[in-house]
Tab-separated table of C-alpha atoms and ligand atoms in Angstrom:
chain	number	residue	atom	x	y	z
A	1	MET	CA	-98.955	20.508	56.670
A	2	THR	CA	-98.227	20.618	60.884
A	3	TYR	CA	-100.820	18.561	62.755
A	4	LEU	CA	-100.511	20.683	66.426
A	5	GLY	CA	-103.274	20.225	68.833
A	6	ALA	CA	-103.861	18.896	72.709
A	7	HIS	CA	-105.917	17.340	75.434
A	8	MET	CA	-109.247	18.476	75.888
A	9	SER	CA	-112.046	18.372	77.226
A	10	SER	CA	-115.336	16.587	75.720
A	11	ALA	CA	-117.482	17.389	78.809
A	12	GLY	CA	-119.151	20.107	77.104
A	13	GLY	CA	-119.760	18.394	74.456
A	14	PHE	CA	-118.415	16.770	71.139
A	15	TYR	CA	-119.232	20.282	68.724
A	16	LYS	CA	-118.654	23.099	71.740
A	17	MET	CA	-114.915	20.651	71.993
A	18	GLY	CA	-114.290	21.865	68.272
A	19	ARG	CA	-115.042	25.206	68.689
A	20	ALA	CA	-112.612	25.265	71.407
A	21	ALA	CA	-109.923	23.951	69.711
A	22	LEU	CA	-109.817	26.458	67.004
A	23	ALA	CA	-109.997	29.359	69.365
A	24	VAL	CA	-106.734	27.915	70.797
A	25	GLY	CA	-105.193	27.374	66.913
A	26	ALA	CA	-104.535	23.655	66.910
A	27	ASN	CA	-105.865	22.146	63.319
A	28	THR	CA	-106.281	18.699	65.549
A	29	LEU	CA	-106.984	17.510	69.366
A	30	GLN	CA	-107.108	14.200	71.583
A	31	CYS	CA	-109.913	13.522	74.367
A	32	PHE	CA	-111.984	11.023	75.868
A	33	VAL	CA	-114.607	9.310	73.867
A	34	ARG	CA	-116.857	8.582	76.926
A	35	ASN	CA	-119.286	10.573	79.887
A	36	PRO	CA	-117.935	10.457	83.065
A	37	ARG	CA	-119.524	8.099	84.444
A	38	GLY	CA	-121.942	9.051	87.638
A	39	ALA	CA	-125.576	10.824	88.473
A	40	ARG	CA	-124.854	13.182	85.868
A	41	ALA	CA	-123.761	11.817	83.316
A	42	LYS	CA	-125.453	12.016	80.321
A	43	ALA	CA	-125.691	9.641	77.514
A	44	VAL	CA	-122.959	10.459	74.545
A	45	ASP	CA	-125.081	12.035	72.076
A	46	PRO	CA	-124.635	10.837	67.876
A	47	GLU	CA	-125.721	14.324	66.583
A	48	ASP	CA	-123.102	15.696	68.848
A	49	LEU	CA	-120.215	13.632	66.828
A	50	GLY	CA	-122.131	14.319	63.924
A	51	ARG	CA	-121.605	17.942	64.349
A	52	LEU	CA	-117.969	17.207	65.589
A	53	ARG	CA	-116.677	15.570	62.370
A	54	ALA	CA	-118.577	17.793	59.707
A	55	LEU	CA	-116.633	20.707	61.372
A	56	LEU	CA	-113.665	18.947	61.779
A	57	ALA	CA	-113.819	18.419	57.735
A	58	GLU	CA	-114.655	22.252	57.092
A	59	GLU	CA	-112.329	23.893	59.120
A	60	GLY	CA	-109.090	21.249	57.736
A	61	PHE	CA	-108.244	18.726	60.866
A	62	GLY	CA	-106.162	16.301	60.813
A	63	PRO	CA	-107.164	12.069	61.782
A	64	ILE	CA	-108.130	13.096	65.986
A	65	VAL	CA	-107.396	10.807	68.822
A	66	ALA	CA	-109.861	9.407	71.301
A	67	HIS	CA	-107.830	8.463	74.333
A	68	ALA	CA	-108.804	5.644	76.131
A	69	PRO	CA	-109.519	5.131	79.890
A	70	TYR	CA	-106.818	5.591	82.408
A	71	ILE	CA	-108.711	2.821	84.735
A	72	MET	CA	-108.270	0.300	82.077
A	73	ASN	CA	-106.116	-2.737	81.999
A	74	PRO	CA	-106.210	-4.763	80.203
A	75	CYS	CA	-103.515	-6.835	81.549
A	76	SER	CA	-104.290	-7.464	85.256
A	77	LYS	CA	-104.215	-10.027	87.026
A	78	ASP	CA	-108.005	-10.047	88.047
A	79	PRO	CA	-110.520	-11.535	85.006
A	80	GLY	CA	-113.157	-8.900	86.081
A	81	ILE	CA	-110.732	-5.964	85.199
A	82	ARG	CA	-109.969	-7.530	81.931
A	83	ALA	CA	-113.610	-7.663	81.098
A	84	LEU	CA	-114.432	-4.479	81.528
A	85	ALA	CA	-111.665	-3.703	79.830
A	86	ALA	CA	-112.910	-4.600	76.919
A	87	GLU	CA	-115.363	-4.149	76.762
A	88	MET	CA	-114.559	0.138	77.904
A	89	MET	CA	-112.528	-0.456	74.107
A	90	ALA	CA	-115.239	-1.770	71.984
A	91	GLY	CA	-117.682	0.198	73.909
A	92	ASP	CA	-115.723	2.665	72.985
A	93	LEU	CA	-114.588	2.242	69.104
A	94	ALA	CA	-118.865	1.629	68.219
A	95	LEU	CA	-118.884	5.069	69.338
A	96	MET	CA	-115.943	5.933	67.317
A	97	GLU	CA	-118.144	5.083	64.098
A	98	HIS	CA	-119.238	8.483	63.986
A	99	LEU	CA	-116.281	9.457	63.358
A	100	PRO	CA	-114.707	7.769	61.088
A	101	GLY	CA	-110.779	7.614	59.501
A	102	ASN	CA	-109.432	8.437	63.674
A	103	TYR	CA	-107.352	6.867	66.098
A	104	TYR	CA	-107.697	4.842	69.380
A	105	ASN	CA	-105.402	5.346	71.622
A	106	PHE	CA	-105.089	3.147	75.171
A	107	HIS	CA	-102.440	2.469	77.119
A	108	PRO	CA	-101.351	-0.989	76.928
A	109	GLY	CA	-101.507	-1.390	80.848
A	110	SER	CA	-100.400	-3.393	83.833
A	111	HIS	CA	-99.519	-6.671	84.415
A	112	THR	CA	-99.957	-6.686	88.100
A	113	GLY	CA	-97.084	-9.208	88.443
A	114	GLN	CA	-98.157	-11.395	85.566
A	115	GLY	CA	-95.020	-11.269	83.815
A	116	VAL	CA	-94.299	-9.148	81.108
A	117	GLU	CA	-95.020	-12.369	78.641
A	118	ALA	CA	-98.382	-13.143	79.791
A	119	GLY	CA	-99.697	-9.559	80.081
A	120	CYS	CA	-98.741	-8.719	76.333
A	121	ARG	CA	-100.517	-12.220	76.039
A	122	GLN	CA	-103.437	-10.285	77.441
A	123	ILE	CA	-103.691	-7.449	75.957
A	124	ALA	CA	-103.319	-9.763	72.444
A	125	ASP	CA	-106.230	-11.693	73.062
A	126	MET	CA	-108.608	-8.064	73.946
A	127	LEU	CA	-107.288	-6.972	70.340
A	128	SER	CA	-108.234	-10.140	69.102
A	129	ARG	CA	-111.411	-9.334	69.842
A	130	VAL	CA	-112.285	-6.353	69.085
A	131	VAL	CA	-110.446	-5.172	66.979
A	132	THR	CA	-112.355	-6.019	63.940
A	133	PRO	CA	-111.715	-5.851	59.883
A	134	GLU	CA	-114.778	-3.457	59.491
A	135	LEU	CA	-113.940	-0.493	62.061
A	136	GLY	CA	-113.558	2.592	61.219
A	137	THR	CA	-110.288	3.534	62.795
A	138	VAL	CA	-106.997	2.387	63.798
A	139	VAL	CA	-106.149	1.843	67.381
A	140	LEU	CA	-102.874	3.072	68.982
A	141	LEU	CA	-101.035	1.145	71.384
A	142	GLU	CA	-99.615	4.276	73.685
A	143	THR	CA	-95.605	4.419	74.273
A	144	MET	CA	-95.421	4.420	77.779
A	145	ALA	CA	-92.730	5.025	81.256
A	146	GLY	CA	-92.536	1.251	82.584
A	147	LYS	CA	-93.143	2.693	85.879
A	148	GLY	CA	-94.292	-0.453	88.118
A	149	SER	CA	-95.289	-3.409	86.169
A	150	GLU	CA	-95.985	-0.821	83.617
A	151	ILE	CA	-96.582	-3.255	79.350
A	152	GLY	CA	-95.624	-0.342	76.802
A	153	GLY	CA	-91.848	1.136	78.758
A	154	SER	CA	-90.508	-1.097	75.355
A	155	PHE	CA	-90.201	-0.918	71.598
A	156	ARG	CA	-89.709	-4.917	71.870
A	157	GLU	CA	-93.081	-5.234	73.702
A	158	LEU	CA	-95.250	-3.516	71.827
A	159	ARG	CA	-94.184	-5.308	68.844
A	160	ALA	CA	-95.089	-8.375	70.191
A	161	ILE	CA	-98.481	-7.400	70.846
A	162	LEU	CA	-98.619	-6.302	67.263
A	163	ASP	CA	-97.331	-9.303	67.012
A	164	MET	CA	-99.647	-11.721	68.183
A	165	ALA	CA	-103.117	-10.236	68.109
A	166	GLN	CA	-104.714	-11.290	64.942
A	167	CYS	CA	-106.406	-8.022	63.617
A	168	PRO	CA	-105.699	-6.609	60.493
A	169	PRO	CA	-102.100	-4.867	60.592
A	170	ASP	CA	-103.677	-1.832	58.982
A	171	ARG	CA	-105.710	-1.305	61.913
A	172	LEU	CA	-103.438	-1.266	64.998
A	173	GLY	CA	-100.561	1.513	65.446
A	174	VAL	CA	-98.566	2.719	68.297
A	175	CYS	CA	-98.891	6.210	69.590
A	176	LEU	CA	-95.782	7.632	70.954
A	177	ASP	CA	-95.602	10.247	73.823
A	178	THR	CA	-91.702	11.836	73.940
A	179	CYS	CA	-92.542	11.752	77.768
A	180	HIS	CA	-93.041	8.605	77.688
A	181	VAL	CA	-90.021	7.535	76.086
A	182	SER	CA	-87.957	9.400	77.608
A	183	ASP	CA	-88.647	8.657	81.162
A	184	ALA	CA	-87.984	4.899	79.965
A	185	GLY	CA	-85.358	5.757	78.920
A	186	TYR	CA	-84.947	6.735	74.874
A	187	ASP	CA	-82.380	9.076	74.471
A	188	ILE	CA	-85.252	11.793	72.633
A	189	THR	CA	-82.712	15.056	72.799
A	190	GLY	CA	-78.807	13.901	73.025
A	191	ASP	CA	-80.136	11.614	69.798
A	192	LEU	CA	-83.511	11.597	68.328
A	193	ASP	CA	-83.272	9.482	65.301
A	194	GLY	CA	-81.108	6.918	67.155
A	195	VAL	CA	-84.545	6.307	68.934
A	196	LEU	CA	-86.471	6.464	65.812
A	197	GLU	CA	-84.537	4.183	63.575
A	198	ASP	CA	-84.457	1.671	67.355
A	199	PHE	CA	-88.675	2.501	66.604
A	200	ASP	CA	-88.044	1.614	62.573
A	201	ARG	CA	-85.764	-1.715	63.164
A	202	THR	CA	-88.478	-2.884	66.307
A	203	VAL	CA	-92.171	-1.435	65.664
A	204	GLY	CA	-91.441	-0.132	61.968
A	205	LEU	CA	-92.221	3.355	61.342
A	206	GLU	CA	-94.970	3.455	59.430
A	207	ARG	CA	-97.044	2.182	62.543
A	208	LEU	CA	-96.077	5.502	64.134
A	209	ARG	CA	-99.828	7.292	64.055
A	210	ALA	CA	-100.063	10.201	65.894
A	211	VAL	CA	-97.559	11.960	69.019
A	212	HIS	CA	-97.632	12.982	72.642
A	213	VAL	CA	-95.925	15.632	72.779
A	214	ASN	CA	-95.295	16.215	76.564
A	215	ASP	CA	-91.720	17.675	78.755
A	216	SER	CA	-91.050	15.684	81.617
A	217	MET	CA	-90.282	16.228	84.979
A	218	ASN	CA	-87.936	14.296	85.159
A	219	PRO	CA	-84.503	12.121	83.805
A	220	PRO	CA	-84.579	10.079	80.604
A	221	GLY	CA	-84.535	6.927	82.712
A	222	ALA	CA	-86.303	8.014	85.402
A	223	ARG	CA	-89.679	5.904	84.898
A	224	LYS	CA	-91.563	8.245	86.365
A	225	ASP	CA	-94.309	10.416	84.016
A	226	ARG	CA	-94.916	13.283	85.129
A	227	HIS	CA	-95.650	15.898	82.388
A	228	ALA	CA	-93.672	19.041	82.602
A	229	ARG	CA	-94.706	21.969	80.108
A	230	ILE	CA	-93.364	22.751	76.772
A	231	GLY	CA	-89.381	24.107	77.844
A	232	ALA	CA	-90.172	23.334	81.329
A	233	GLY	CA	-89.042	19.927	81.406
A	234	THR	CA	-85.652	17.996	80.900
A	235	ILE	CA	-86.535	17.539	77.382
A	236	GLY	CA	-86.421	20.830	76.254
A	237	THR	CA	-87.813	23.310	73.516
A	238	GLU	CA	-85.132	22.715	70.770
A	239	ALA	CA	-85.374	18.237	70.794
A	240	LEU	CA	-89.542	18.429	70.844
A	241	LEU	CA	-89.987	20.919	67.435
A	242	ARG	CA	-86.879	18.643	65.833
A	243	LEU	CA	-89.745	15.178	66.813
A	244	ILE	CA	-92.133	17.241	64.931
A	245	ALA	CA	-90.337	19.079	62.104
A	246	HIS	CA	-89.103	14.947	61.560
A	247	PRO	CA	-89.154	13.918	58.109
A	248	ALA	CA	-89.950	10.809	58.914
A	249	LEU	CA	-92.801	11.613	61.094
A	250	ALA	CA	-94.872	14.063	58.845
A	251	GLY	CA	-98.479	14.780	58.295
A	252	ARG	CA	-98.677	12.477	62.393
A	253	PRO	CA	-100.821	14.432	64.651
A	254	PHE	CA	-98.817	15.941	67.559
A	255	LEU	CA	-101.105	16.347	70.559
A	256	LEU	CA	-99.810	18.389	74.061
A	257	GLU	CA	-101.041	17.426	77.305
A	258	THR	CA	-99.177	19.095	79.329
A	259	PRO	CA	-100.026	20.368	83.199
A	260	THR	CA	-101.915	23.093	81.642
A	261	ASP	CA	-105.228	24.366	80.542
A	262	ASP	CA	-106.961	25.501	76.944
A	263	ALA	CA	-105.556	28.607	77.005
A	264	GLY	CA	-102.055	27.024	78.147
A	265	HIS	CA	-102.337	24.606	75.621
A	266	GLY	CA	-102.739	27.863	73.412
A	267	GLU	CA	-100.123	29.747	74.083
A	268	GLU	CA	-97.773	26.079	73.021
A	269	ILE	CA	-99.353	25.766	70.690
A	270	ALA	CA	-98.346	29.720	69.181
A	271	LEU	CA	-94.879	28.916	70.389
A	272	LEU	CA	-94.460	25.850	68.344
A	273	ARG	CA	-95.909	26.850	65.388
A	274	ALA	CA	-93.753	30.498	65.620
A	275	LEU	CA	-90.367	28.165	65.999
A	276	LEU	CA	-91.666	25.953	63.451
B	301	FE	FE1	-102.533	8.575	77.989
B	302	FE	FE1	-99.199	10.542	76.396
B	303	ZN	ZN1	-98.523	10.439	80.923
């Protein structure tokens, strides 16, 4: 069973999003778990989350991924922004208790001039406080392109954070983003096995719990983070298929974050399933 899905909007409700995922042939999905801020934003309805939970179980979905807000930065030099990051994550994880057994993925953040070591320490400190043993959710650090002062552009930085965080090891993992790792300089097109071996040595493949499947608009090592549609970038469909079908990654949810809408994601899911 290959779990394939895409990032979808939860703005119209969580159950409705689940139906939309089914309609595009997905058996996993990714979404934001909070409603956007602003005057018209309604509080998240736990009953709606419950209906989504029942639908996912009925339809045999694999684990799903909630994505933290992009503005979250647990390693900003501004202590107020760091405090807000912890507050956001704690709030999102409280909502995720209505969808137990799934993942919560976040961007490690940008150290904004403090240096990689200080940044990794601050990220680990937040995780130590927020990721408690009784959580029903596994929290994932996303591999990043390494643009600007972004942390997570190397497997070693992720290892450092995982080592420093005082959390149960089974509550913390990694989500590998194909566009980001390629932009960070890992050659997944030419040497996928080598990259996965590097990941295994540095972090451990058992920590790799979810995958973002994106092509990249830029060549390996560009440190840009511009996603391309499947087959329309520098990674290529073949390399992405090899990754999805790789025996070392069996059972993980594979999620598209390509620049298109639900219908476009449906076409990409159908294409990948046909080629698998
Ligand atoms: Fe992301
Ligand atoms: Fe991603
Ligand atoms: Zn990205």
